[in-house]
Short mmCIF file of C-alpha atoms in Angstrom, two decimals:
data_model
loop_
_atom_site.label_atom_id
_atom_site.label_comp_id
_atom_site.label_asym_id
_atom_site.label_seq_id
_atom_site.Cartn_x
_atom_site.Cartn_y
_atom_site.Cartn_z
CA UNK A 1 17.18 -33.65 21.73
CA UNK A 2 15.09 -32.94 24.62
CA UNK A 3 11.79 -32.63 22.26
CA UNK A 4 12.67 -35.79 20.22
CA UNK A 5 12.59 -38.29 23.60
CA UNK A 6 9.77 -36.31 25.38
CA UNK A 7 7.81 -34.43 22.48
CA UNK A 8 4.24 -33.85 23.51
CA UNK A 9 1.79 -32.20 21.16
CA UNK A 10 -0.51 -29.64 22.29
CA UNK A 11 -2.50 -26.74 21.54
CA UNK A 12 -1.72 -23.17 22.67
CA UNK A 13 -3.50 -20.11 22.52
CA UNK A 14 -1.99 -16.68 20.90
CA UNK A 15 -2.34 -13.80 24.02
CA UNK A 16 -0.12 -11.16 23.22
CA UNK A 17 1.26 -9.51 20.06
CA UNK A 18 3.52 -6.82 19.34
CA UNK A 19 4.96 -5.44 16.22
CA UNK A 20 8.81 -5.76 16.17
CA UNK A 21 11.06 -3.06 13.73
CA UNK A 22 14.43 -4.23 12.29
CA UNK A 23 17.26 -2.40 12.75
CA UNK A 24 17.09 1.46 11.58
CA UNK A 25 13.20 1.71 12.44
CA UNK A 26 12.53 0.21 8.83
CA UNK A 27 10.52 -2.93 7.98
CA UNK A 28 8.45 -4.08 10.44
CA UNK A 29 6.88 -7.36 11.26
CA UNK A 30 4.82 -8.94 14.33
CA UNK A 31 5.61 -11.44 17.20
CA UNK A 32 3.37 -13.74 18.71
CA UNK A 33 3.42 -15.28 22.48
CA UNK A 34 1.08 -17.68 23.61
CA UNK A 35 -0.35 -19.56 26.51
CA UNK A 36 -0.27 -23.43 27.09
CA UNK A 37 -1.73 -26.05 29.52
CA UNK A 38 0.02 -29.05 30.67
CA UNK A 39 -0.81 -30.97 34.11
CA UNK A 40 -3.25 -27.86 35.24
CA UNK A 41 -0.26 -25.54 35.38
CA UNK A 42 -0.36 -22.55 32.91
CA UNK A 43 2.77 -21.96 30.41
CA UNK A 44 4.02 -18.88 28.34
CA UNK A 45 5.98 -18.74 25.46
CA UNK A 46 8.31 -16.59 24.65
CA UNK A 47 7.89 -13.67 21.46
CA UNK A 48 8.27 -15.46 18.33
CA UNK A 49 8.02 -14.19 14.91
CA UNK A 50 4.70 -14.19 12.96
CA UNK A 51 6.02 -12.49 9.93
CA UNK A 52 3.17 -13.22 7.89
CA UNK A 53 0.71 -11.45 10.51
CA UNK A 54 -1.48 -14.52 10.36
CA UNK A 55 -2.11 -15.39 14.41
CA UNK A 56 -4.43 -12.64 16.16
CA UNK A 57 -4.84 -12.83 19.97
CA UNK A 58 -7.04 -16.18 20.69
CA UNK A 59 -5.51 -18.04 17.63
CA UNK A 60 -4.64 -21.63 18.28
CA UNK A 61 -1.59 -22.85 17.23
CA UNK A 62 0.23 -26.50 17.63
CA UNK A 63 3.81 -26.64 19.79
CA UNK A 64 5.61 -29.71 21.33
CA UNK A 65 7.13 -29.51 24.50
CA UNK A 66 8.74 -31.86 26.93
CA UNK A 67 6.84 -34.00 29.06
CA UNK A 68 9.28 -33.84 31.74
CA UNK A 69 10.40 -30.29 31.32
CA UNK A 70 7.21 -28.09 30.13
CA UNK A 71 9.22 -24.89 30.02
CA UNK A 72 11.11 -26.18 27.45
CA UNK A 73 9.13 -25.56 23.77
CA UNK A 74 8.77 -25.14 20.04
CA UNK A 75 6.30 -24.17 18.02
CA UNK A 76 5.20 -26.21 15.02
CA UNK A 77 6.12 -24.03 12.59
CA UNK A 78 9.71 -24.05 14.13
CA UNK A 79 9.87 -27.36 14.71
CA UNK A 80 12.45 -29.22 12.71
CA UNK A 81 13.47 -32.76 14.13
#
């Protein structure tokens, strides 16, 4: 609800990846974070899956997050409103 009154569209940059394993040790897949700007202040993202292993470090990527609450997020590919 939060994102649908205050989306704001933005760019963030991939910094971090790490491979993730599903339970057993078995398949494994990556996770992103990333890095945003809003107002001068830097934001981070949380680990999100890239499953598809298609966002190296210094990839940009499009999110939406609140206006009046930065902190709160989702990336584009996540984003269903």
């Amino acid at each position: 609800m939060e994102l649908k009154k205050y989306g704001t569209w933005t760019n963030a940059i991939v910094i971090n990846r790490k491979q993730v394993s599903e339970h057993g040790g078995g398949f494994q897949h990556w996770a992103i974070a990333c890095k945003y700007v809003v107002n001068n202040r830097t934001y981070e993202t949380k680990f999100h899956d890239d499953e598809l292993n298609i966002h190296p470090i210094g990839d940009t990527i499009k999110i939406i997050y609140s206006s009046k609450f930065p902190k709160i997020y989702s990336l584009s590919d996540e984003w269903k409103n």
